[in-house]
Amino acid sequence: QVQLVESGGGLVQAGGSLRLSCAASGRTFSPYRMGWFRRAPGTEREFVAAISWSGGITYYSDSVKGRFTISKENAKNTVYLQMNSLKPEDTAVYYCAATRGNWESGSWGQGTQVSVAS
């Protein structure tokens, strides 16, 4: 199993930037694809971004495309989410996930709170 721990969340002003990190431990030799999801108050969990094991393929939701960048550093077993031009609607708990199949069947972190002030 893969254990995931997110960090880097906090409070920022609208238009600001924040970088989230997700450190993976355990069976990190497996070719997991990794991703970021978020859940805002009163909403369902939504997909944010994903990256292949090699880091060569990335996907983004339309709501964050052009503003967020997902990347990873395999040597450190860490995936990042660089968030720029943050908006109040980006406020949510952000979760890191890793899977070899369905996301919900994979490993999930505890989440980190991101709050964007208007």
GROMACS .gro file of C-alpha atoms in nm:
model
  118
    1GLN     CA    1   0.000   0.000   0.000
    2VAL     CA    2   0.100   0.359  -0.059
    3GLN     CA    3   0.072   0.618   0.215
    4LEU     CA    4   0.019   0.979   0.114
    5VAL     CA    5   0.068   1.293   0.319
    6GLU     CA    6  -0.026   1.635   0.187
    7SER     CA    7   0.125   1.961   0.300
    8GLY     CA    8   0.143   2.322   0.192
    9GLY     CA    9  -0.215   2.428   0.245
   10GLY     CA   10  -0.302   2.755   0.407
   11LEU     CA   11  -0.468   3.092   0.369
   12VAL     CA   12  -0.384   3.315   0.075
   13GLN     CA   13  -0.528   3.625  -0.085
   14ALA     CA   14  -0.713   3.611  -0.414
   15GLY     CA   15  -0.465   3.624  -0.700
   16GLY     CA   16  -0.195   3.468  -0.489
   17SER     CA   17  -0.014   3.139  -0.523
   18LEU     CA   18   0.031   2.826  -0.319
   19ARG     CA   19   0.223   2.505  -0.372
   20LEU     CA   20   0.092   2.179  -0.236
   21SER     CA   21   0.311   1.875  -0.184
   22CYS     CA   22   0.217   1.511  -0.151
   23ALA     CA   23   0.479   1.278  -0.012
   24ALA     CA   24   0.434   0.911  -0.089
   25SER     CA   25   0.576   0.623   0.108
   26GLY     CA   26   0.535   0.249   0.108
   27ARG     CA   27   0.521   0.061  -0.220
   28THR     CA   28   0.625   0.357  -0.429
   29PHE     CA   29   0.795   0.134  -0.682
   30SER     CA   30   0.456   0.058  -0.831
   31PRO     CA   31   0.355   0.254  -1.144
   32TYR     CA   32   0.078   0.450  -0.976
   33ARG     CA   33  -0.073   0.748  -1.148
   34MET     CA   34  -0.128   1.030  -0.906
   35GLY     CA   35  -0.373   1.311  -0.883
   36TRP     CA   36  -0.526   1.593  -0.686
   37PHE     CA   37  -0.891   1.627  -0.594
   38ARG     CA   38  -1.075   1.884  -0.391
   39ARG     CA   39  -1.394   1.918  -0.196
   40ALA     CA   40  -1.545   2.257  -0.122
   41PRO     CA   41  -1.822   2.317   0.132
   42GLY     CA   42  -2.157   2.213  -0.008
   43THR     CA   43  -2.009   2.045  -0.313
   44GLU     CA   44  -1.909   1.699  -0.424
   45ARG     CA   45  -1.548   1.601  -0.455
   46GLU     CA   46  -1.409   1.708  -0.790
   47PHE     CA   47  -1.110   1.616  -0.997
   48VAL     CA   48  -0.836   1.877  -1.020
   49ALA     CA   49  -0.533   1.729  -1.191
   50ALA     CA   50  -0.354   1.402  -1.255
   51ILE     CA   51  -0.013   1.290  -1.368
   52SER     CA   52   0.128   0.965  -1.502
   53TRP     CA   53   0.396   0.772  -1.318
   54SER     CA   54   0.661   0.901  -1.556
   55GLY     CA   55   0.531   1.254  -1.532
   56GLY     CA   56   0.499   1.277  -1.907
   57ILE     CA   57   0.121   1.293  -1.921
   58THR     CA   58  -0.094   1.537  -1.728
   59TYR     CA   59  -0.463   1.617  -1.710
   60TYR     CA   60  -0.647   1.915  -1.567
   61SER     CA   61  -1.004   2.007  -1.499
   62ASP     CA   62  -1.132   2.300  -1.702
   63SER     CA   63  -1.174   2.505  -1.387
   64VAL     CA   64  -0.801   2.504  -1.308
   65LYS     CA   65  -0.643   2.465  -1.651
   66GLY     CA   66  -0.393   2.740  -1.714
   67ARG     CA   67  -0.367   2.827  -1.347
   68PHE     CA   68  -0.258   2.505  -1.178
   69THR     CA   69   0.036   2.283  -1.264
   70ILE     CA   70   0.086   1.927  -1.146
   71SER     CA   71   0.433   1.779  -1.137
   72LYS     CA   72   0.625   1.507  -0.963
   73GLU     CA   73   0.972   1.416  -0.857
   74ASN     CA   74   1.006   1.040  -0.846
   75ALA     CA   75   1.341   1.052  -0.669
   76LYS     CA   76   1.163   1.216  -0.376
   77ASN     CA   77   0.839   1.022  -0.419
   78THR     CA   78   0.657   1.351  -0.420
   79VAL     CA   79   0.387   1.506  -0.636
   80TYR     CA   80   0.321   1.880  -0.640
   81LEU     CA   81   0.037   2.109  -0.727
   82GLN     CA   82   0.142   2.463  -0.806
   83MET     CA   83  -0.162   2.687  -0.779
   84ASN     CA   84  -0.146   3.035  -0.927
   85SER     CA   85  -0.404   3.310  -0.969
   86LEU     CA   86  -0.607   3.161  -0.688
   87LYS     CA   87  -0.974   3.249  -0.662
   88PRO     CA   88  -1.210   3.231  -0.365
   89GLU     CA   89  -1.388   2.943  -0.539
   90ASP     CA   90  -1.066   2.743  -0.514
   91THR     CA   91  -1.123   2.723  -0.141
   92ALA     CA   92  -1.150   2.356  -0.051
   93VAL     CA   93  -0.984   2.064   0.114
   94TYR     CA   94  -0.735   1.925  -0.134
   95TYR     CA   95  -0.660   1.554  -0.144
   96CYS     CA   96  -0.378   1.364  -0.305
   97ALA     CA   97  -0.452   1.022  -0.450
   98ALA     CA   98  -0.261   0.737  -0.609
   99THR     CA   99  -0.403   0.443  -0.796
  100ARG     CA  100  -0.338   0.175  -1.052
  101GLY     CA  101  -0.705   0.165  -1.144
  102ASN     CA  102  -1.008   0.352  -1.015
  103TRP     CA  103  -0.925   0.653  -0.799
  104GLU     CA  104  -1.170   0.557  -0.529
  105SER     CA  105  -1.002   0.218  -0.497
  106GLY     CA  106  -0.659   0.369  -0.451
  107SER     CA  107  -0.473   0.543  -0.172
  108TRP     CA  108  -0.573   0.884  -0.042
  109GLY     CA  109  -0.409   1.140   0.179
  110GLN     CA  110  -0.568   1.311   0.476
  111GLY     CA  111  -0.627   1.634   0.288
  112THR     CA  112  -0.496   1.984   0.334
  113GLN     CA  113  -0.708   2.297   0.364
  114VAL     CA  114  -0.667   2.573   0.108
  115SER     CA  115  -0.849   2.896   0.182
  116VAL     CA  116  -0.853   3.189  -0.058
  117ALA     CA  117  -0.969   3.519   0.083
  118SER     CA  118  -1.164   3.760  -0.133
   0.00000   0.00000   0.00000
